[in-house]
PDB file of C-alpha atoms in Angstrom:
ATOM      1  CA  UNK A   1     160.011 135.864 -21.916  1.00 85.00           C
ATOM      2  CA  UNK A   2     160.747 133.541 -18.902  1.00 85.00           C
ATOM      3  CA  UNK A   3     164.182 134.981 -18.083  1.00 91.00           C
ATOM      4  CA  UNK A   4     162.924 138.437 -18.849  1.00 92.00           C
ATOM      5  CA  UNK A   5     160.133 138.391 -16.142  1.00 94.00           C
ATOM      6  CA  UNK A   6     162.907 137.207 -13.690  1.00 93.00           C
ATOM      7  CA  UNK A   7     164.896 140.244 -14.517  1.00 94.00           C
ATOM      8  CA  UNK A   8     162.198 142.776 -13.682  1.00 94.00           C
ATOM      9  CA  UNK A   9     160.615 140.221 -10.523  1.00 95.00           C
ATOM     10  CA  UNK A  10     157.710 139.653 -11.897  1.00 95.00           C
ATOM     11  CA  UNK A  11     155.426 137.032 -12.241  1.00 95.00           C
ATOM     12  CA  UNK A  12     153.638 135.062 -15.537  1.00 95.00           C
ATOM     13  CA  UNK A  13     150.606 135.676 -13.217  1.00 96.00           C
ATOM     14  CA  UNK A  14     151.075 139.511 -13.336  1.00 96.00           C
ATOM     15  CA  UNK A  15     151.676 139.458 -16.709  1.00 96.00           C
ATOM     16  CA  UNK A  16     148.615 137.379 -17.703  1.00 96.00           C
ATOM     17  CA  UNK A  17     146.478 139.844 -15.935  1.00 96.00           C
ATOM     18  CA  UNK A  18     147.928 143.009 -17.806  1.00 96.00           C
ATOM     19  CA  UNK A  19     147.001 141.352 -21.150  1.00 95.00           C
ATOM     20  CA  UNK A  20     143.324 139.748 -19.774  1.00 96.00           C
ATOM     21  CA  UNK A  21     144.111 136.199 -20.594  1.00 96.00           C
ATOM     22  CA  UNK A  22     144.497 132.775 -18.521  1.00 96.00           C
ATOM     23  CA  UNK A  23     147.554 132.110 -16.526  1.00 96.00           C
ATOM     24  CA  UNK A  24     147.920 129.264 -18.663  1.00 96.00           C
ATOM     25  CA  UNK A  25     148.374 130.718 -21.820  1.00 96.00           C
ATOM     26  CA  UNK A  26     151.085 132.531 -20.576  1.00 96.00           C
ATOM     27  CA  UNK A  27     152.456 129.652 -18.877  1.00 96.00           C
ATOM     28  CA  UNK A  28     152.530 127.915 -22.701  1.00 95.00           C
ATOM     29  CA  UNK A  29     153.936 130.911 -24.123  1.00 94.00           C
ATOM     30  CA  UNK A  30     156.485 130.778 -21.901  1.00 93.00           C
ATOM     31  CA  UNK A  31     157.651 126.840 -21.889  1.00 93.00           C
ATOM     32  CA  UNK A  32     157.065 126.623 -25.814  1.00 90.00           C
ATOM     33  CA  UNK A  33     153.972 124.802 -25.400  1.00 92.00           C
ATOM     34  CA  UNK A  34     152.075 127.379 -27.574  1.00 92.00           C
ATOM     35  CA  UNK A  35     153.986 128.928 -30.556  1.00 90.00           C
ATOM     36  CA  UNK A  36     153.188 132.812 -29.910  1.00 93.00           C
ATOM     37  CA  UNK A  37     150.851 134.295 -32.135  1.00 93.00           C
ATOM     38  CA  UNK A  38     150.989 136.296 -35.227  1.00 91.00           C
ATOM     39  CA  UNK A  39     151.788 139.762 -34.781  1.00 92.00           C
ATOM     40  CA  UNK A  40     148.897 140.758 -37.089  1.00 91.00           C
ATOM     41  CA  UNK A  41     146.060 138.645 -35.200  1.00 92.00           C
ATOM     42  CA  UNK A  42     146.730 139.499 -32.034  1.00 95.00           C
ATOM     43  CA  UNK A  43     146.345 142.452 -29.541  1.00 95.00           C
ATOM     44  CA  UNK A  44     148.682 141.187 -27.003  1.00 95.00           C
ATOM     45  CA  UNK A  45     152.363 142.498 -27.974  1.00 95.00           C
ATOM     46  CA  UNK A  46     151.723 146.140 -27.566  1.00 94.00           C
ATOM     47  CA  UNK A  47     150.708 145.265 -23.686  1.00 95.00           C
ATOM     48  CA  UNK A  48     153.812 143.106 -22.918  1.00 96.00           C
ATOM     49  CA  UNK A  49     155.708 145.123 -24.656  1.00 95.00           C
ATOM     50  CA  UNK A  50     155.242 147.418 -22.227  1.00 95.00           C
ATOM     51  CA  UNK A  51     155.131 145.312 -19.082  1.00 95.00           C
ATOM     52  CA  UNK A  52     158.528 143.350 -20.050  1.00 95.00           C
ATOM     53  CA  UNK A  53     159.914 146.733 -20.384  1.00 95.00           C
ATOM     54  CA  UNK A  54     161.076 145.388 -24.347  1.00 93.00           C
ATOM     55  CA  UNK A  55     161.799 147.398 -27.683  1.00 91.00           C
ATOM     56  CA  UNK A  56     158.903 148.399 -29.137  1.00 89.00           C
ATOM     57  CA  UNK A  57     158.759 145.621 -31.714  1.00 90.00           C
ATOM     58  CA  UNK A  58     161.433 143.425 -30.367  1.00 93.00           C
ATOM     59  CA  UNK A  59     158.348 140.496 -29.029  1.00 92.00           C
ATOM     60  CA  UNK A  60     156.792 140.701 -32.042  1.00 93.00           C
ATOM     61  CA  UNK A  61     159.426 140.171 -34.333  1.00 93.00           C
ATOM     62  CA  UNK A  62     161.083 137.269 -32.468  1.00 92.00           C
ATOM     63  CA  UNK A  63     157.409 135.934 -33.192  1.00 91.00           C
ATOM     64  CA  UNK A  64     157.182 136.275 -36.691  1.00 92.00           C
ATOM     65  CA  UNK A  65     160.949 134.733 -36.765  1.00 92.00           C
ATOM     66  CA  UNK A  66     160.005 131.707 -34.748  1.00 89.00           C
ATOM     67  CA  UNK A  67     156.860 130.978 -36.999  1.00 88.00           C
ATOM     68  CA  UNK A  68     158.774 131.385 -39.884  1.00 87.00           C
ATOM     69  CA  UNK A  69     161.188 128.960 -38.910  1.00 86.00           C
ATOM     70  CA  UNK A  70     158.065 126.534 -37.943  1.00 82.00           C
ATOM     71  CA  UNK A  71     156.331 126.824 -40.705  1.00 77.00           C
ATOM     72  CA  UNK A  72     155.060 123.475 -42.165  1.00 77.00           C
ATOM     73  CA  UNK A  73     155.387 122.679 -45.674  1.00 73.00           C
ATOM     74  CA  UNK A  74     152.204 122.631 -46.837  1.00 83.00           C
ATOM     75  CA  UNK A  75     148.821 123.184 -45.469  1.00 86.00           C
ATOM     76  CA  UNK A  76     147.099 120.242 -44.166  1.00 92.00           C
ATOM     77  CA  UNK A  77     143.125 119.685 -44.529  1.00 95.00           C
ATOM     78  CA  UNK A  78     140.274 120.345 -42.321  1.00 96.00           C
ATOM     79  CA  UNK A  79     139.086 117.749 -40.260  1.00 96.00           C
ATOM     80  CA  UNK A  80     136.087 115.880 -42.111  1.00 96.00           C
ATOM     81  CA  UNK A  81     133.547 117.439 -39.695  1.00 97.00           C
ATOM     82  CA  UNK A  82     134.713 121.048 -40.157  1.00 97.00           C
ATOM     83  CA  UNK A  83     135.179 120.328 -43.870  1.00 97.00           C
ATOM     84  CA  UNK A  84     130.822 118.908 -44.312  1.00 97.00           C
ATOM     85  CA  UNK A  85     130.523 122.304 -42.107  1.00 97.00           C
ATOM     86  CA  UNK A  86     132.583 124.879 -44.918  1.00 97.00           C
ATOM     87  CA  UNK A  87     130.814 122.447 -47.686  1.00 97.00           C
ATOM     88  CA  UNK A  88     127.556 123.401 -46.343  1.00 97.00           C
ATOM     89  CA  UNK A  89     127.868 127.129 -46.431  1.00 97.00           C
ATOM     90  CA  UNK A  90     129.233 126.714 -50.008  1.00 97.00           C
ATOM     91  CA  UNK A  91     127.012 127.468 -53.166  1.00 96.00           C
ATOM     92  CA  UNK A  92     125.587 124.008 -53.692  1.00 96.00           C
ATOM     93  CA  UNK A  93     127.076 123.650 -57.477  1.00 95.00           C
ATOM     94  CA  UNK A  94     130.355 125.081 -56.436  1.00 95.00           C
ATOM     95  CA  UNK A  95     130.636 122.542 -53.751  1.00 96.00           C
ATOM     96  CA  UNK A  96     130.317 119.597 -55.706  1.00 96.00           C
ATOM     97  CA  UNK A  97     132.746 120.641 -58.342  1.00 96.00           C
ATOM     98  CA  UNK A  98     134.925 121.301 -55.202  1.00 95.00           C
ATOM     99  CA  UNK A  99     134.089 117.468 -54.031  1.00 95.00           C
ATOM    100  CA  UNK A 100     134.727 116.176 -57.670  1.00 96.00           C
ATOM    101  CA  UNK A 101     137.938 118.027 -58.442  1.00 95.00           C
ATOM    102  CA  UNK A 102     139.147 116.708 -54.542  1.00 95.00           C
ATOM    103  CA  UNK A 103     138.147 112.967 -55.474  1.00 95.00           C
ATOM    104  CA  UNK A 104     140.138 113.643 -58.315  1.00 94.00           C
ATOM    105  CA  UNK A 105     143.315 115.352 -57.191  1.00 92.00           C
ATOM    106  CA  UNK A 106     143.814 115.408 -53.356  1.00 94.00           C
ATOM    107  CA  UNK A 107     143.548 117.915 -50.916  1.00 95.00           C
ATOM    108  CA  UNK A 108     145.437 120.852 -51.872  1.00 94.00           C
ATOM    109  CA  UNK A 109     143.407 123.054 -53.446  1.00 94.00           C
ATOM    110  CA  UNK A 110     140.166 122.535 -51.419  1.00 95.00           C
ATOM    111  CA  UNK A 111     142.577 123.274 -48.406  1.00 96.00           C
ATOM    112  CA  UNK A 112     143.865 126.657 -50.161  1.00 95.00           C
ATOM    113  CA  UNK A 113     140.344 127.700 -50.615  1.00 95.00           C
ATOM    114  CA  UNK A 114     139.645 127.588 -47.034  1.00 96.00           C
ATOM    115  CA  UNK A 115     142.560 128.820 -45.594  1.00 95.00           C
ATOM    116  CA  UNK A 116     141.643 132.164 -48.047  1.00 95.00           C
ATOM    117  CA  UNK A 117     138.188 131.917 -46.151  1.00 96.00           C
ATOM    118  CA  UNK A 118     139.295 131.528 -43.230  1.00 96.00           C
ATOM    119  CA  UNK A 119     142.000 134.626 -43.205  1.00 95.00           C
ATOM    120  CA  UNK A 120     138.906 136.615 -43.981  1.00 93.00           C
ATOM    121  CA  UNK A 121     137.014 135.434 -41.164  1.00 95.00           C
ATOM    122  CA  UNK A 122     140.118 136.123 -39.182  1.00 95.00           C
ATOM    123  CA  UNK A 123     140.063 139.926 -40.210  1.00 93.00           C
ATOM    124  CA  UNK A 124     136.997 140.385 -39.031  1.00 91.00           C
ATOM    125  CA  UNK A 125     136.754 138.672 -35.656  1.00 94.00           C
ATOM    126  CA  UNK A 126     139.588 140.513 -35.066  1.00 94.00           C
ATOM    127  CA  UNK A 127     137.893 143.696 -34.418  1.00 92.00           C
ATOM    128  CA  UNK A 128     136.195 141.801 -31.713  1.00 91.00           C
ATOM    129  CA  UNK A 129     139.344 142.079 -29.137  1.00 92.00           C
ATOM    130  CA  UNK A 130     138.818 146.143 -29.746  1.00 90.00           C
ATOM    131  CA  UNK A 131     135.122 145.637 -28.698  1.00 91.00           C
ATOM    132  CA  UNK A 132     135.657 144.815 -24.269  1.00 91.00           C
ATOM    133  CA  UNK A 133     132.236 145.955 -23.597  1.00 93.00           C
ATOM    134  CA  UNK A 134     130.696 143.309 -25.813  1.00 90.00           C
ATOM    135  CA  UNK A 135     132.948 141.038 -25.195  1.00 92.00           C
ATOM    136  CA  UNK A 136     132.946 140.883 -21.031  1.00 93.00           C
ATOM    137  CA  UNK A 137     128.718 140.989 -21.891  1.00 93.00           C
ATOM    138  CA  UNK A 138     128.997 137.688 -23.713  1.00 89.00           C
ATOM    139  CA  UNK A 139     131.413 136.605 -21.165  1.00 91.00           C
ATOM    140  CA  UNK A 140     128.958 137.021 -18.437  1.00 93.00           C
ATOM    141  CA  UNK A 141     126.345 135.370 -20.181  1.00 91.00           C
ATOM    142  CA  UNK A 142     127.820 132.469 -20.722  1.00 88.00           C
ATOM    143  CA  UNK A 143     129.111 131.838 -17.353  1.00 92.00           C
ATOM    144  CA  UNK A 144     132.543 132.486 -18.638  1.00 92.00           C
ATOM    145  CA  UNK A 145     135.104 134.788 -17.453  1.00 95.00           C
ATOM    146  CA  UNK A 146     136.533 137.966 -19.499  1.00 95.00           C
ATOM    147  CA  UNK A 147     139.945 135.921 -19.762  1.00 96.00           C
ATOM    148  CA  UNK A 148     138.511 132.993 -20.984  1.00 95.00           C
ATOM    149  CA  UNK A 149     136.568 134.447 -23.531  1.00 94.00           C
ATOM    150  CA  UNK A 150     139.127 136.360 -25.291  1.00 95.00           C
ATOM    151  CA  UNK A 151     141.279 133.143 -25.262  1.00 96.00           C
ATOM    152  CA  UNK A 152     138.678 131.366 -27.566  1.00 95.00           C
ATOM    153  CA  UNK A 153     138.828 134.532 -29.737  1.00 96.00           C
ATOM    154  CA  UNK A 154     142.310 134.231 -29.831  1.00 96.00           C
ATOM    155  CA  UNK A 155     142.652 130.870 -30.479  1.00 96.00           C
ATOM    156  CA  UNK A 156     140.464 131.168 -33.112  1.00 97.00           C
ATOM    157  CA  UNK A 157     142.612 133.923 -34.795  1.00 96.00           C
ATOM    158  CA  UNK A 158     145.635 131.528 -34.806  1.00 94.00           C
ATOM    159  CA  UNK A 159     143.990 128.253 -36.097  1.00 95.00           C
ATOM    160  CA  UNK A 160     144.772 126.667 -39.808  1.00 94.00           C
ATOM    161  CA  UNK A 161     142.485 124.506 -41.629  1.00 96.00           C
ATOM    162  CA  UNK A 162     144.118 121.897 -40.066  1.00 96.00           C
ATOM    163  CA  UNK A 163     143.314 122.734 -36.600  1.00 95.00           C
ATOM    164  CA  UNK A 164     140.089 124.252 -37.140  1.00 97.00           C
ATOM    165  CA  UNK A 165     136.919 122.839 -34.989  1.00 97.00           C
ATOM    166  CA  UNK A 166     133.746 122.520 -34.722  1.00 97.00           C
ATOM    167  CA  UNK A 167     133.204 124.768 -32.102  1.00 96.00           C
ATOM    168  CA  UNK A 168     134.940 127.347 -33.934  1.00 97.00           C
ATOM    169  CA  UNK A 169     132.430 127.153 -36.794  1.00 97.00           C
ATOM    170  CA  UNK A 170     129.719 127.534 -34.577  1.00 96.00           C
ATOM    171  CA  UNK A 171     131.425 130.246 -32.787  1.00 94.00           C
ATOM    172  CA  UNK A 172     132.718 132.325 -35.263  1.00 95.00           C
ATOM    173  CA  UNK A 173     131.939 131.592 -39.008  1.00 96.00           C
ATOM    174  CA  UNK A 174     128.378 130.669 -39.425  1.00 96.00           C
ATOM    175  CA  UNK A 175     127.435 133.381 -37.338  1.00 94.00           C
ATOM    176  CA  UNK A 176     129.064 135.632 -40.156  1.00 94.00           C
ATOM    177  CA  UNK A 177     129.008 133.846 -43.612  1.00 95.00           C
ATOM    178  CA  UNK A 178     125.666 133.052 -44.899  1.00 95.00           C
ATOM    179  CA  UNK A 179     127.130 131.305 -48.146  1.00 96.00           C
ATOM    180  CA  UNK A 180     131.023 131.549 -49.774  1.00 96.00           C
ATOM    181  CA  UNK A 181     131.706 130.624 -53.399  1.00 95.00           C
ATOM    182  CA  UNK A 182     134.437 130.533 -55.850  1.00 94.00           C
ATOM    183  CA  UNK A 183     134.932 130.656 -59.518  1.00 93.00           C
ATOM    184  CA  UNK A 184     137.266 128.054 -60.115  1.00 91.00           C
ATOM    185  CA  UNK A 185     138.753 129.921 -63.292  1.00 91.00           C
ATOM    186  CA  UNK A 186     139.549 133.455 -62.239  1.00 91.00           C
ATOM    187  CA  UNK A 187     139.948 132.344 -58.809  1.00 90.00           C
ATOM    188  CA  UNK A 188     137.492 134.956 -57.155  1.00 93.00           C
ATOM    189  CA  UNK A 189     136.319 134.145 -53.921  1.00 93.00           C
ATOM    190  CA  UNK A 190     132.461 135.308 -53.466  1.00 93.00           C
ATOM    191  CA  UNK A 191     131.538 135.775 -49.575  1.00 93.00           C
ATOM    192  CA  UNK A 192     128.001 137.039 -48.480  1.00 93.00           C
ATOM    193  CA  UNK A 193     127.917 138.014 -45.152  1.00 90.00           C
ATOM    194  CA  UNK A 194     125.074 137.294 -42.435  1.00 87.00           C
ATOM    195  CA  UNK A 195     122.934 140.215 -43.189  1.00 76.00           C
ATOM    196  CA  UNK A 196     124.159 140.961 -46.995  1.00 63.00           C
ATOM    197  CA  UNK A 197     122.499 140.300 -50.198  1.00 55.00           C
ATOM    198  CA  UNK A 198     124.982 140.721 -52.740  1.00 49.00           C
ATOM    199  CA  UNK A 199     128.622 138.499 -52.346  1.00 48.00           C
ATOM    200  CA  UNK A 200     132.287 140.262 -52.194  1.00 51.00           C
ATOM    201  CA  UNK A 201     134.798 139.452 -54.267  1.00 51.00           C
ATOM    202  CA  UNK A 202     138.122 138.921 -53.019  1.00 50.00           C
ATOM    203  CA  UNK A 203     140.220 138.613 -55.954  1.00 45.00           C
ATOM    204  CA  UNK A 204     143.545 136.502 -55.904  1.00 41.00           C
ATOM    205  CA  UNK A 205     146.766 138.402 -54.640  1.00 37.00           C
ATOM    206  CA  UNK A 206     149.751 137.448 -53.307  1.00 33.00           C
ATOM    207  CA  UNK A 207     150.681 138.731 -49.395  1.00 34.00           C
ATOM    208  CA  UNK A 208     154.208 138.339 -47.797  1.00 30.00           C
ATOM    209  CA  UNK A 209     153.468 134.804 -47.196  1.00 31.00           C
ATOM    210  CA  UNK A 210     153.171 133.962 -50.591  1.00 29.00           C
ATOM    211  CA  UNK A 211     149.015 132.623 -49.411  1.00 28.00           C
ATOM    212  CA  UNK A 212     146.821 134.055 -52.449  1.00 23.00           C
ATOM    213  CA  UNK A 213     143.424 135.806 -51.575  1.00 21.00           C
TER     214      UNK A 213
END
């Protein structure tokens, strides 16, 4: 991306205002610091597509390519704070089977269950890059800037279990999931929503990543 922006003139600075994020995240993008984004939770290849003057899916697949080859063997598990956060919004009973079956056998499969709630919490913040209005609203009243604010939603569309916060609980999954369950034979993951009475069901099927939901 570097060279390319010295090929046309132009500046990380130009191209961080064409895709309304901080000069820094470009700057990351650029020197590795960051691994780019996936191509499905993010609205920023079409735009620098277009600015770097690129094939139309040429930035996006060297993306996908470079996380593939990144890719680290296994999940790793919420931080303890984030993790009494998820527990919380879990059905009470389910969470202590969770607990018990984790005492028992490690990490793995409490860690699969919320990376499966998580990707579903990533869907739907999604849709909140589409929605500018809102968005530079919130912005203002938080004393934030446009940029800055659709950095944290970004962000947030990129973490793992591993790197989830705090912050990003507060931010963006309590304010949506009033209570998640699962039945730990069929595999069905029960969400209710903020606002819903009855739970959906997200039955277990495999995506291109081999991740179950």
């Amino acid at each position: 991306m570097g060279e390319r922006l010295k090929e046309l003139d132009r500046s990380a600075e130009e191209l961080a205002e064409t895709v309304h994020v901080p000069i820094e995240y470009v700057k990351d993008l650029i020197a590795g610091r960051r691994r780019p984004p996936l191509p499905g939770r993010t609205d920023l290849y079409s735009p620098m597509t277009s600015f770097l003057k690129l094939g139309r899916n040429e930035l996006a697949e060297c993306a996908s390519a470079e996380r593939a080859s990144t890719a680290p063997a296994k999940l790793s598990p919420p931080k303890p704070s984030v993790l009494r956060l998820l527990l919380a919004l879990c059905e009470p009973d389910t969470a202590k089977n969770l607990e018990r079956r984790r005492a028992k056998h490690g990490d793995a499969e409490l860690t699969g269950f919320v990376q499966r709630l998580l990707a579903l919490t990533q869907v739907a913040v999604l849709r909140v890059l589409a929605d500018r209005v809102t968005l530079r609203v919130a912005a203002e009243r938080s004393g934030s800037t446009f940029a800055a604010a659709r950095l944290k939603v970004l962000e947030f569309l990129d973490t793992t279990p591993e790197s989830l916060t705090v912050e990003h609980m507060e931010r963006f999954i309590q304010p949506r999931i009033s209570q998640w369950g699962i039945d730990l034979q069929t595999g069905v993951l029960r969400i209710v929503m903020q606002g819903q009475d009855a739970p959906a069901a997200h039955r277990r099927r495999p995506n291109s990543s081999g991740t179950t939901f």
